[in-house]
Amino acid sequence: MIYRTQVGIVGAGPAGLVLGHLLHLEGIDSVVLEARDREYVEQRVRAGVLEQNTVNLLDEMGVGERMKREGLVHEGLELRFGGRGHRIDLAGLTGGRSITVYGQQEVVKDLIAARLEAGRELLFEVEDVELEGVDTEAPAVAFTHGGERRRLSCDVVAGCDGFHGVCRDAVPEGALTHHEREYPFGWLGVLAEAEPSSDELIYTHHDRGFALHSMRSPSITRLYLQCPPGEDVGEWPDDRIWEELNTRMELAEGFSLHEGPIIEKGVTPMRSFVAEPMQHGRLFLAGDAVHIVPPTGAKGLNLAVADVRVLSRALARWYDSGDESGLESYSETCLRRVWRTQYFSWWMTSMLHRLPDDRDGFQARLQRAQLDYVCSSESAARTLAENYVGFDSVEAPG
Ligand code: FAD
Ligand code: PHB
């Protein structure tokens, strides 16, 4: 079967779904193709922190109603090290900007509901996706759905299929430059049915490694522990997790986490990755399909949303007046924010984790000096705060 749309979108994560809805609001048709089933993408536990920009955009798009009701607005965060906590006043340091804690899977649920209500096509469980003719003016996406092979011809393909997707590999060998760093540690993430132990996020630096306290709701805590890369979750029975978290998050005046049943556990590798440029012919790559940041800066989802905001505007201008300039500068515009965010995410990661090959403790001393500085100098704290809440304009300062 052969059929047609204006924009073929591969992947129904935050990037693909936000793009599809922004295009819908501009009256542009798209088809979203997703490899997994609906339940899987709606249940997948991942990011939790939305920048002010992301919140504003979701709101303007008309999909922010539940986020406004259930999301938790945070005006500060805590850095904890040496048995002491230090608050970074995000709002006070950034002219009133804040972040909102609202699970990625909730954002995805809201966007899927909006897509279905808009009556635009979204196919789950597609298989064997192959891109054709991205170098031509008539690209297509071939795929199998319900046992039937189909060919979707489009004006443009948006590759929003995450790090392990197929779109990046559809670009001919040599046309993209890859930049990559793998970190010698991962994160063990858990979701617990326990009241959060603090109103704010706590980023902890400890001799035994990094720990993070976050949340999803007034009754669900989200916690992370630095662990070896590729760690087997079987090595981490619940008691060990709570003991390690309590040890790393200790305070001189005493501290213990609210504990409860652990309902989800997983290990995430830590990587920095950029493929550039983010465009090849009529294929535009967005989100994790083209860049990955380590999660310490809470930026991946926000960056994915920032990319497709640029792309949707460029496409709207092109369809409206034939003006290609926005599409031509898509990659350059996005990469300014991408590299600023790469720096911030690398910096947060390097400052807060235990570095395994630090034999004489030199790196640990540098980390401690930097943490002391961030917590005692207003300018240093503001640098963290303005990056954490996110830059306002489409382009980050550069
Ligand atoms: P994805 O969410 O990966 O979506 C891609 C979609 O494409 C998926 O649904 C996938 O199934 C589908 N797909 C893949 N291959 C194909 C194919 N061949 N055909 C069709 N569909 C395909 N970011 C933050 O901003 N803040 C945080 O606090 C944060 N914390 C994180 C914590 C963890 C533990 C992890 C793992 C990530 C975190 N991130 C965070 C990162 C964030 O989750 C990602 O950056 C975000 O999911 C990127 O969205 P995306 O739409 O680009 O990609
Ligand atoms: C989360 O709540 O999942 C979360 C919070 C902050 C991060 C990463 C993940 O830096």
PDB file of C-alpha atoms in Angstrom, residues 206-314:
ATOM      1  CA  HIS A 206      29.870  11.403  48.319  1.00  0.00           C
ATOM      2  CA  ASP A 207      33.095   9.363  48.505  1.00  0.00           C
ATOM      3  CA  ARG A 208      31.024   6.266  47.676  1.00  0.00           C
ATOM      4  CA  GLY A 209      29.527   7.928  44.621  1.00  0.00           C
ATOM      5  CA  PHE A 210      26.729  10.182  43.393  1.00  0.00           C
ATOM      6  CA  ALA A 211      23.120   9.913  44.598  1.00  0.00           C
ATOM      7  CA  LEU A 212      20.004  11.828  43.537  1.00  0.00           C
ATOM      8  CA  HIS A 213      16.696  12.288  45.281  1.00  0.00           C
ATOM      9  CA  SER A 214      13.825  13.272  42.995  1.00  0.00           C
ATOM     10  CA  MET A 215      10.109  12.551  42.922  1.00  0.00           C
ATOM     11  CA  ARG A 216       7.061  12.053  40.765  1.00  0.00           C
ATOM     12  CA  SER A 217       4.216  12.954  43.125  1.00  0.00           C
ATOM     13  CA  PRO A 218       3.575  13.578  46.839  1.00  0.00           C
ATOM     14  CA  SER A 219       3.593   9.779  47.314  1.00  0.00           C
ATOM     15  CA  ILE A 220       6.227   8.569  44.806  1.00  0.00           C
ATOM     16  CA  THR A 221       9.970   9.102  45.184  1.00  0.00           C
ATOM     17  CA  ARG A 222      12.441   8.718  42.298  1.00  0.00           C
ATOM     18  CA  LEU A 223      16.021   7.935  43.374  1.00  0.00           C
ATOM     19  CA  TYR A 224      19.288   7.278  41.569  1.00  0.00           C
ATOM     20  CA  LEU A 225      22.666   5.835  42.632  1.00  0.00           C
ATOM     21  CA  GLN A 226      25.928   5.940  40.714  1.00  0.00           C
ATOM     22  CA  CYS A 227      26.934   2.333  39.927  1.00  0.00           C
ATOM     23  CA  PRO A 228      29.365   0.539  37.611  1.00  0.00           C
ATOM     24  CA  PRO A 229      28.323   0.727  33.941  1.00  0.00           C
ATOM     25  CA  GLY A 230      26.254  -2.258  32.865  1.00  0.00           C
ATOM     26  CA  GLU A 231      25.551  -3.195  36.502  1.00  0.00           C
ATOM     27  CA  ASP A 232      23.155  -6.121  36.997  1.00  0.00           C
ATOM     28  CA  VAL A 233      20.093  -4.904  38.953  1.00  0.00           C
ATOM     29  CA  GLY A 234      20.068  -8.360  40.582  1.00  0.00           C
ATOM     30  CA  GLU A 235      23.082  -7.141  42.593  1.00  0.00           C
ATOM     31  CA  TRP A 236      20.817  -4.566  44.213  1.00  0.00           C
ATOM     32  CA  PRO A 237      18.170  -6.028  46.518  1.00  0.00           C
ATOM     33  CA  ASP A 238      15.946  -3.321  48.036  1.00  0.00           C
ATOM     34  CA  ASP A 239      17.730  -3.311  51.422  1.00  0.00           C
ATOM     35  CA  ARG A 240      21.056  -2.638  49.780  1.00  0.00           C
ATOM     36  CA  ILE A 241      19.582   0.243  47.771  1.00  0.00           C
ATOM     37  CA  TRP A 242      18.124   1.963  50.842  1.00  0.00           C
ATOM     38  CA  GLU A 243      21.290   1.445  52.866  1.00  0.00           C
ATOM     39  CA  GLU A 244      23.498   2.860  50.122  1.00  0.00           C
ATOM     40  CA  LEU A 245      21.192   5.827  49.525  1.00  0.00           C
ATOM     41  CA  ASN A 246      21.080   6.630  53.228  1.00  0.00           C
ATOM     42  CA  THR A 247      24.871   6.384  53.515  1.00  0.00           C
ATOM     43  CA  ARG A 248      25.542   8.652  50.560  1.00  0.00           C
ATOM     44  CA  MET A 249      22.892  11.192  51.559  1.00  0.00           C
ATOM     45  CA  GLU A 250      23.935  11.405  55.227  1.00  0.00           C
ATOM     46  CA  LEU A 251      23.939  14.803  56.949  1.00  0.00           C
ATOM     47  CA  ALA A 252      25.980  15.830  59.992  1.00  0.00           C
ATOM     48  CA  GLU A 253      22.734  16.704  61.814  1.00  0.00           C
ATOM     49  CA  GLY A 254      21.201  13.335  60.819  1.00  0.00           C
ATOM     50  CA  PHE A 255      19.056  12.334  57.842  1.00  0.00           C
ATOM     51  CA  SER A 256      17.119   9.298  56.798  1.00  0.00           C
ATOM     52  CA  LEU A 257      15.024   8.747  53.705  1.00  0.00           C
ATOM     53  CA  HIS A 258      11.350   7.886  53.813  1.00  0.00           C
ATOM     54  CA  GLU A 259      11.318   4.289  52.631  1.00  0.00           C
ATOM     55  CA  GLY A 260       8.620   2.273  50.890  1.00  0.00           C
ATOM     56  CA  PRO A 261       8.151  -0.563  48.380  1.00  0.00           C
ATOM     57  CA  ILE A 262      10.382  -0.254  45.316  1.00  0.00           C
ATOM     58  CA  ILE A 263       8.146  -0.626  42.253  1.00  0.00           C
ATOM     59  CA  GLU A 264      10.683  -0.188  39.438  1.00  0.00           C
ATOM     60  CA  LYS A 265      14.469  -0.614  39.028  1.00  0.00           C
ATOM     61  CA  GLY A 266      16.736  -0.057  36.039  1.00  0.00           C
ATOM     62  CA  VAL A 267      20.315   0.774  35.072  1.00  0.00           C
ATOM     63  CA  THR A 268      21.103   3.559  32.602  1.00  0.00           C
ATOM     64  CA  PRO A 269      24.490   3.995  30.898  1.00  0.00           C
ATOM     65  CA  MET A 270      25.966   7.499  30.856  1.00  0.00           C
ATOM     66  CA  ARG A 271      27.035   8.989  27.571  1.00  0.00           C
ATOM     67  CA  SER A 272      27.612  12.290  25.794  1.00  0.00           C
ATOM     68  CA  PHE A 273      26.973  12.058  22.061  1.00  0.00           C
ATOM     69  CA  VAL A 274      26.398  14.434  19.146  1.00  0.00           C
ATOM     70  CA  ALA A 275      26.105  13.616  15.434  1.00  0.00           C
ATOM     71  CA  GLU A 276      26.366  16.661  13.205  1.00  0.00           C
ATOM     72  CA  PRO A 277      24.946  18.177  11.120  1.00  0.00           C
ATOM     73  CA  MET A 278      21.423  17.306  12.292  1.00  0.00           C
ATOM     74  CA  GLN A 279      20.092  17.292   8.730  1.00  0.00           C
ATOM     75  CA  HIS A 280      20.788  15.390   5.540  1.00  0.00           C
ATOM     76  CA  GLY A 281      18.754  16.297   2.466  1.00  0.00           C
ATOM     77  CA  ARG A 282      15.085  15.954   3.411  1.00  0.00           C
ATOM     78  CA  LEU A 283      15.841  14.082   6.652  1.00  0.00           C
ATOM     79  CA  PHE A 284      15.862  16.135   9.856  1.00  0.00           C
ATOM     80  CA  LEU A 285      17.113  14.415  13.018  1.00  0.00           C
ATOM     81  CA  ALA A 286      15.860  15.547  16.430  1.00  0.00           C
ATOM     82  CA  GLY A 287      16.234  14.606  20.103  1.00  0.00           C
ATOM     83  CA  ASP A 288      18.062  11.484  21.278  1.00  0.00           C
ATOM     84  CA  ALA A 289      18.308  10.269  17.657  1.00  0.00           C
ATOM     85  CA  VAL A 290      21.087  12.796  17.159  1.00  0.00           C
ATOM     86  CA  HIS A 291      22.384  13.747  20.619  1.00  0.00           C
ATOM     87  CA  ILE A 292      22.566  12.260  24.096  1.00  0.00           C
ATOM     88  CA  VAL A 293      23.471  14.024  27.315  1.00  0.00           C
ATOM     89  CA  PRO A 294      24.215  12.326  30.626  1.00  0.00           C
ATOM     90  CA  PRO A 295      21.114  12.809  32.818  1.00  0.00           C
ATOM     91  CA  THR A 296      22.863  14.800  35.594  1.00  0.00           C
ATOM     92  CA  GLY A 297      21.755  18.107  34.062  1.00  0.00           C
ATOM     93  CA  ALA A 298      18.143  16.863  33.494  1.00  0.00           C
ATOM     94  CA  LYS A 299      18.288  18.074  29.909  1.00  0.00           C
ATOM     95  CA  GLY A 300      17.595  15.276  27.383  1.00  0.00           C
ATOM     96  CA  LEU A 301      13.844  15.699  27.067  1.00  0.00           C
ATOM     97  CA  ASN A 302      14.109  19.477  27.113  1.00  0.00           C
ATOM     98  CA  LEU A 303      16.670  19.425  24.330  1.00  0.00           C
ATOM     99  CA  ALA A 304      14.480  17.108  22.252  1.00  0.00           C
ATOM    100  CA  VAL A 305      11.572  19.532  22.637  1.00  0.00           C
ATOM    101  CA  ALA A 306      13.789  22.535  21.784  1.00  0.00           C
ATOM    102  CA  ASP A 307      14.891  20.841  18.522  1.00  0.00           C
ATOM    103  CA  VAL A 308      11.387  20.179  17.266  1.00  0.00           C
ATOM    104  CA  ARG A 309      10.272  23.670  18.200  1.00  0.00           C
ATOM    105  CA  VAL A 310      12.895  24.984  15.768  1.00  0.00           C
ATOM    106  CA  LEU A 311      11.944  22.384  13.158  1.00  0.00           C
ATOM    107  CA  SER A 312       8.217  23.031  13.323  1.00  0.00           C
ATOM    108  CA  ARG A 313       8.726  26.780  12.849  1.00  0.00           C
ATOM    109  CA  ALA A 314      11.028  26.192   9.886  1.00  0.00           C
TER     110      ALA A 314
END
